mmCIF file of C-alpha atoms in Angstrom:
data_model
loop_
_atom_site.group_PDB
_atom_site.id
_atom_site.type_symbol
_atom_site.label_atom_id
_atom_site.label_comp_id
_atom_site.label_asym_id
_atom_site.label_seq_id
_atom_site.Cartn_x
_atom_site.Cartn_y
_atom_site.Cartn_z
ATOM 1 C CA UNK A 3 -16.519 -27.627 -10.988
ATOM 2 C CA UNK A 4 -19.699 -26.229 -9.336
ATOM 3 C CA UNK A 5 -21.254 -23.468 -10.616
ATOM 4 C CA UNK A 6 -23.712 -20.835 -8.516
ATOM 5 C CA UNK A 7 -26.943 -19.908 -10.984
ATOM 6 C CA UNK A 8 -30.373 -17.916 -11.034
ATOM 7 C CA UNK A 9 -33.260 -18.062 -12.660
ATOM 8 C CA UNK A 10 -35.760 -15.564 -12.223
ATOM 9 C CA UNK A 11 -39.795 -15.069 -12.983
ATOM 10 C CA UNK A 12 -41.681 -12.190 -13.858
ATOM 11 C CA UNK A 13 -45.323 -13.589 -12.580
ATOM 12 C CA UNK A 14 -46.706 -10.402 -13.147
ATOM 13 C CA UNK A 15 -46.238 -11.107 -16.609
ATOM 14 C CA UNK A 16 -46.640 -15.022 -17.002
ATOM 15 C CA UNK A 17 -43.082 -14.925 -18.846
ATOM 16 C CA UNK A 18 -39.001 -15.084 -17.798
ATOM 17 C CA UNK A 19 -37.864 -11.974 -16.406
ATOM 18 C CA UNK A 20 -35.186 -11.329 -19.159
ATOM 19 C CA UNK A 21 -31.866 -8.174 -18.717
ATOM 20 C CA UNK A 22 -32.062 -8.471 -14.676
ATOM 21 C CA UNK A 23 -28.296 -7.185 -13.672
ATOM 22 C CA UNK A 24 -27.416 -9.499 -10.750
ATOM 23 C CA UNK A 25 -24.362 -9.307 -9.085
ATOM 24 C CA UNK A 26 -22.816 -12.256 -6.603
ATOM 25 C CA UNK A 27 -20.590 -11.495 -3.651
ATOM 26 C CA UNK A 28 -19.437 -13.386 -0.857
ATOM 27 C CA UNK A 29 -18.954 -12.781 2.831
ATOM 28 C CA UNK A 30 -15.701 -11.723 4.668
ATOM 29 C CA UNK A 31 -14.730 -10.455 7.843
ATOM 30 C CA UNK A 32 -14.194 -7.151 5.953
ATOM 31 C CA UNK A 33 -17.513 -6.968 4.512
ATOM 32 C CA UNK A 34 -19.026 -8.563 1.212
ATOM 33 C CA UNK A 35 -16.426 -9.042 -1.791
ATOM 34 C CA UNK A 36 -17.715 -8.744 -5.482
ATOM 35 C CA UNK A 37 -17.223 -12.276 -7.437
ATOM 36 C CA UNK A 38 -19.063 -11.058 -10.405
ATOM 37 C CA UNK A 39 -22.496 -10.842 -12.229
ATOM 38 C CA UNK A 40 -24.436 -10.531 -15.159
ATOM 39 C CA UNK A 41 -27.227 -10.134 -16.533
ATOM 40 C CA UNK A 42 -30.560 -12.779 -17.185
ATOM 41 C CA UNK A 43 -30.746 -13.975 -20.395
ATOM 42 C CA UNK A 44 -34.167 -14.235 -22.901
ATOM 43 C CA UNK A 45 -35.134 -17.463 -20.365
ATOM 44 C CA UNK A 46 -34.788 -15.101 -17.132
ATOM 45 C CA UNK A 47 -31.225 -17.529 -16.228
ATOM 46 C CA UNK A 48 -27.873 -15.851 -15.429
ATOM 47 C CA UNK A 49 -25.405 -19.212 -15.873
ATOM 48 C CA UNK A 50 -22.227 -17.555 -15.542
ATOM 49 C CA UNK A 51 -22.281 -15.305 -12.633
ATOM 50 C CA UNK A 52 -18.651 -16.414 -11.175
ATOM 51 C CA UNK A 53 -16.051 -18.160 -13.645
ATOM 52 C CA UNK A 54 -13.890 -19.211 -9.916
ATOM 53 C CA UNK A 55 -14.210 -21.792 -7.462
ATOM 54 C CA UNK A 56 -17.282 -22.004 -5.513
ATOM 55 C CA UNK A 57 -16.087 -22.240 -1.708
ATOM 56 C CA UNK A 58 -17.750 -22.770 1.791
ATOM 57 C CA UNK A 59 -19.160 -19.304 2.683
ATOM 58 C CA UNK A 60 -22.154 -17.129 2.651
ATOM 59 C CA UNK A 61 -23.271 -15.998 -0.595
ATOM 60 C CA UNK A 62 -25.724 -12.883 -1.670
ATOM 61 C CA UNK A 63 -27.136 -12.070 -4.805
ATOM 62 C CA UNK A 64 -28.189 -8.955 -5.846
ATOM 63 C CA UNK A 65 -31.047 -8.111 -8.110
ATOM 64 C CA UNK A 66 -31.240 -4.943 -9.752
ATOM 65 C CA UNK A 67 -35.243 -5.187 -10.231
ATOM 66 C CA UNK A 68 -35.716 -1.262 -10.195
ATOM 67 C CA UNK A 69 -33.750 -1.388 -13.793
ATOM 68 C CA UNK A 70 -36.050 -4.225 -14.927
ATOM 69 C CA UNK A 71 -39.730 -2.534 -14.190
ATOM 70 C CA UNK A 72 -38.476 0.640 -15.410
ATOM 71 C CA UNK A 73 -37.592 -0.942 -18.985
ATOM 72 C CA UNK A 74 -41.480 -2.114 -19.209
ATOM 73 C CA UNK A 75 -42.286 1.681 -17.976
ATOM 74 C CA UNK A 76 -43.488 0.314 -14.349
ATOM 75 C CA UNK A 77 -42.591 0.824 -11.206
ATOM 76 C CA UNK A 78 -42.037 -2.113 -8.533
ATOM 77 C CA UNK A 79 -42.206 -1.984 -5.168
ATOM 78 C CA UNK A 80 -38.387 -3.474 -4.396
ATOM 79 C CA UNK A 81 -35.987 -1.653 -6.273
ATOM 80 C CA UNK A 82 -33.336 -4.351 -5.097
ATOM 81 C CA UNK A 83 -34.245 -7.664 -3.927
ATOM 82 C CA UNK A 84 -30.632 -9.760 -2.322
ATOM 83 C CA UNK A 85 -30.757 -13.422 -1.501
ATOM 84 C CA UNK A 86 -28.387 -14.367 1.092
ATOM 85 C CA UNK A 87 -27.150 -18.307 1.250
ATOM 86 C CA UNK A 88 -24.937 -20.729 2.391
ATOM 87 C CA UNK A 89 -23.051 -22.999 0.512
ATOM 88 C CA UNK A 90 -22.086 -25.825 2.721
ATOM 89 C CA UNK A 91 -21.376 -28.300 0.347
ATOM 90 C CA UNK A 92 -19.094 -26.356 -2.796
ATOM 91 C CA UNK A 93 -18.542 -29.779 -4.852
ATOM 92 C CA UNK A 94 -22.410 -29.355 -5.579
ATOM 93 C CA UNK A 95 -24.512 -26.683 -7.655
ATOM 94 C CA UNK A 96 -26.233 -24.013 -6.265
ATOM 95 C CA UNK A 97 -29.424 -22.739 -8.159
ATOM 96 C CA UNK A 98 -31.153 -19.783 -6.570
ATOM 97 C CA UNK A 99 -34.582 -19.068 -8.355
ATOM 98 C CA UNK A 100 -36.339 -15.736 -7.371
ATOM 99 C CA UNK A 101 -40.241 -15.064 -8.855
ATOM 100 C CA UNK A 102 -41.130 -11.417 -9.174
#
């Protein structure tokens, strides 16, 4: 089964931005519907976003980066940053890095 994953950077600091929330949704005619989310792990990965199927669709992440800089007492200029994607191809994985 393929698997949707993120792996995100702090560059600011040289290091993996560890304790991001991100959240994963996909696209319907309604609107976007939560799949699920997590949280980046000590190596800045999230690995288990959505325990489903990955389908055909449009994708978006969501980082909760506003959370992240305030935990090191700073404040960033994007409180949210969202990725939006397509998977065209579900049998395959889909890795989504993001540097901050």
């Amino acid at each position: 089964m393929s698997a949707i994953t993120t792996h995100v950077l702090d560059t600011s600091r040289g290091r993996p931005a560890a304790g991001v929330a991100v959240t994963l949704e996909i696209q319907q005619e309604e609107g976007w519907k939560w799949l699920g989310g997590g949280r980046t792990d000590d190596d800045g990965r999230a690995r288990e976003l959505y325990a489903g199927e990955v389908t055909e669709g449009t994708y978006r992440l969501t980082f909760n980066t506003a959370s992240y800089w305030a935990s090191y007492r700073t404040e960033g200029f994007f409180p949210l940053v969202q990725i939006v994607f397509n998977v065209r191809d579900p049998s395959r994985d889909h890795h989504v890095p993001l540097l901050l």
